[in-house]
Amino acid sequence: MRLLIAEDDKLHRSFLEGVARDTLPDLDDLTITSDGEDAIAAFNTSDYDSVVLDLQMPKVTGVEVAKSIWAKKPHTKILFWSNYTEEAYIRGITKIVPGAAVYGYILKSAPEEQLKLALQGVFIAEQCVIDREVRGVQQRAGDRLSGLSELEYEALIDLCLGLTDKAMAARRGVSLRGAQSRLQHLYQKLGLDKGDIPIGEWGPSFNSRTRAISLALTLGILNADALRREEENLKVWLSKAN
Amino acid sequence: MRLLIAEDDKLHRSFLEGVARDTLPDLDDLTITSDGEDAIAAFNTSDYDSVVLDLQMPKVTGVEVAKSIWAKKPHTKILFWSNYTEEAYIRGITKIVPGAAVYGYILKSAPEEQLKLALQGVFIAEQCVIDREVRGVQQRAGDRLSGLSELEYEALIDLCLGLTDKAMAARRGVSLRGAQSRLQHLYQKLGLDKGDIPIGEWGPSFNSRTRAISLALTLGILNADALRREEENLKVWLSKAN
DNA sequence: ATCGCTCTTGCGGGTTCCCGCAGTTTCTAT
DNA sequence: ATAGAAACTGCGGGAACCCGCAAGAGCGAT
């Protein structure tokens, strides 16, 4: 068994290394990298069947590393090991996981025992091991009731990037009214219906447009990190479209 | 010397404990807590002259803990130990540090050597020890040129919470035009002047109102955590004012 | 085929926002 | 004391946004 680890925090890195050595008996090779680029490079120069990825890393996210890895070898087993349950990451992962791939998702705050079980479960028993909390978010995302559809999610991103309605329409290839319609649905899902916002004597307290961003952030649908990455995508589009 | 530590992450906690024991020779008492409330409780039941605080903790931030501590004993030495250089935190700290207090600010990503130096510098030599990176942010915040004034910062918070102009005006006790004027200055500082935003064939790409939020987040002036706390303040005000 | 669901589009109007202009107050510095 | 900077205010107009209504396209299920 050949294992590749990518994790930027020094402490967590050495902790993880220790646990992995303890838990996995037949470890032929163990390579440890501290950012996404190195991880991809390492994967391309040698053969690994198992990978542990932190999600938040400088330059290249764990999600992107996974994408690159699975594009090359879809049967690679990947365990995601992260601090947060941000819906943005989970969405990213479920979008790129190949049909029959084995993967896991566990939180750093989980006790050591759970980490050990996850390592064995994913890499030895080849099961999918997904943390309870994460599982909750995952279901909401797939569920039409409390979660956002893919289109609404796109609208949310554009909104959070600060685009105008017109720009959204242009970017997504729909009419102005189309973009506004998506926003409207988004507002509804987030509970910004007319009745729901408190009204003081000075009038309605919230501006739907900005309040939507606020909610997305506090509810953990998006985070600053994901935003910075979307900003990159936007730049690409802007330069291509101008 | 009596030391109190507050840090929620298990690994960092034990790492910090180890380093502290190694580095500080005459440690009469060492208490370790894993969230802000416990830290305040511990401080109130016993006497500590030195404290190490993580900034991001559940329920009560390190900043709030420091505030409570300094309110009781302004000469307590505090070392802040954090992941990020968010301007929101730094602003919070510089606002509450008593005139002659000794304190330090160091990043978790710094090498162990620096942490040792900071511990000794703050607790033994009674110097203020502030990380280079943090110092940069601090200066920008105090500087009128690239930083935001207190008023503009307030406006930014209200904006990020999703308030309308009218609500901001009511909350801050100024006229509608006054609130809008603050926003206007904010936009200017963030580089949202008319000339600065790219214009595609479909018109201006950015909506100043939402773009300001986007910039605040990606530049690290605010984060989701700070936002959630401001949300609490807002709720208090809403119930008091309606 | 027909119903139902989602997504889209045009139109119209009411609201909010953005901001230039101009006048006033307050505070600081020389 | 006087000049200058920073903040607040009212007014007014142009732009952007929010959204109800109605009609149509596409798709899967009965």
Short mmCIF file of C-alpha atoms in Angstrom, two decimals, chain B residues 143-229:
data_model
loop_
_atom_site.label_atom_id
_atom_site.label_comp_id
_atom_site.label_asym_id
_atom_site.label_seq_id
_atom_site.Cartn_x
_atom_site.Cartn_y
_atom_site.Cartn_z
CA ASP B 143 -3.49 54.55 8.62
CA ARG B 144 -5.99 56.82 7.00
CA LEU B 145 -4.77 56.12 3.51
CA SER B 146 -5.48 52.48 2.76
CA GLY B 147 -7.46 51.64 5.88
CA LEU B 148 -11.01 52.35 6.88
CA SER B 149 -12.05 54.87 9.48
CA GLU B 150 -14.11 53.67 12.39
CA LEU B 151 -17.26 55.06 10.81
CA GLU B 152 -16.61 53.45 7.49
CA TYR B 153 -15.94 50.20 9.26
CA GLU B 154 -19.28 50.44 11.02
CA ALA B 155 -20.96 51.05 7.71
CA LEU B 156 -19.22 48.01 6.29
CA ILE B 157 -20.54 45.85 9.08
CA ASP B 158 -24.10 47.03 8.61
CA LEU B 159 -23.72 46.49 4.92
CA CYS B 160 -22.46 42.95 5.38
CA LEU B 161 -25.29 42.17 7.74
CA GLY B 162 -27.67 42.97 4.93
CA LEU B 163 -29.29 46.11 6.30
CA THR B 164 -31.02 48.67 4.13
CA ASP B 165 -29.88 52.27 4.06
CA LYS B 166 -32.81 53.28 6.20
CA ALA B 167 -32.08 50.67 8.81
CA MET B 168 -28.44 51.73 8.97
CA ALA B 169 -29.51 55.31 9.44
CA ALA B 170 -31.83 54.34 12.27
CA ARG B 171 -29.26 52.12 13.92
CA ARG B 172 -26.46 54.67 13.84
CA GLY B 173 -28.63 57.66 14.56
CA VAL B 174 -28.01 59.63 11.39
CA SER B 175 -30.14 60.73 8.49
CA LEU B 176 -30.73 58.57 5.46
CA ARG B 177 -28.38 60.67 3.44
CA GLY B 178 -25.83 60.40 6.21
CA ALA B 179 -25.81 56.62 6.03
CA GLN B 180 -25.53 56.75 2.26
CA SER B 181 -22.68 59.17 2.56
CA ARG B 182 -20.77 56.78 4.77
CA LEU B 183 -21.32 54.05 2.24
CA GLN B 184 -20.10 56.31 -0.48
CA HIS B 185 -16.83 56.89 1.34
CA LEU B 186 -16.54 53.19 1.99
CA TYR B 187 -16.92 52.40 -1.68
CA GLN B 188 -14.24 54.93 -2.48
CA LYS B 189 -11.77 53.42 -0.05
CA LEU B 190 -12.38 49.98 -1.47
CA GLY B 191 -11.65 51.20 -4.95
CA LEU B 192 -15.17 51.11 -6.27
CA ASP B 193 -14.96 54.51 -7.87
CA LYS B 194 -16.71 54.75 -11.14
CA GLY B 195 -13.54 54.54 -13.15
CA ASP B 196 -12.21 51.51 -11.37
CA ILE B 197 -14.79 48.89 -12.16
CA PRO B 198 -14.49 47.03 -15.42
CA ILE B 199 -17.21 47.69 -17.95
CA GLY B 200 -18.27 45.04 -20.40
CA GLU B 201 -20.51 45.58 -23.36
CA TRP B 202 -23.46 44.75 -21.12
CA GLY B 203 -22.64 47.58 -18.74
CA PRO B 204 -20.77 47.86 -15.48
CA SER B 205 -19.88 44.45 -14.09
CA PHE B 206 -20.18 45.17 -10.41
CA ASN B 207 -22.81 46.31 -8.01
CA SER B 208 -20.98 48.45 -5.47
CA ARG B 209 -23.12 47.32 -2.60
CA THR B 210 -22.43 43.62 -2.99
CA ARG B 211 -18.96 44.06 -4.41
CA ALA B 212 -17.95 45.86 -1.24
CA ILE B 213 -18.85 42.76 0.76
CA SER B 214 -16.96 40.56 -1.61
CA LEU B 215 -13.84 42.68 -1.29
CA ALA B 216 -14.10 42.91 2.47
CA LEU B 217 -14.12 39.12 2.64
CA THR B 218 -11.38 38.36 0.17
CA LEU B 219 -9.13 41.09 1.55
CA GLY B 220 -9.60 39.70 5.03
CA ILE B 221 -11.16 42.79 6.56
CA LEU B 222 -14.04 40.66 7.81
CA ASN B 223 -14.71 36.97 8.16
CA ALA B 224 -17.74 34.79 8.63
CA ASP B 225 -16.94 34.37 12.27
CA ALA B 226 -16.87 38.08 13.01
CA LEU B 227 -20.07 38.36 11.04
CA ARG B 228 -21.89 35.85 13.17
CA ARG B 229 -20.97 37.86 16.25
#
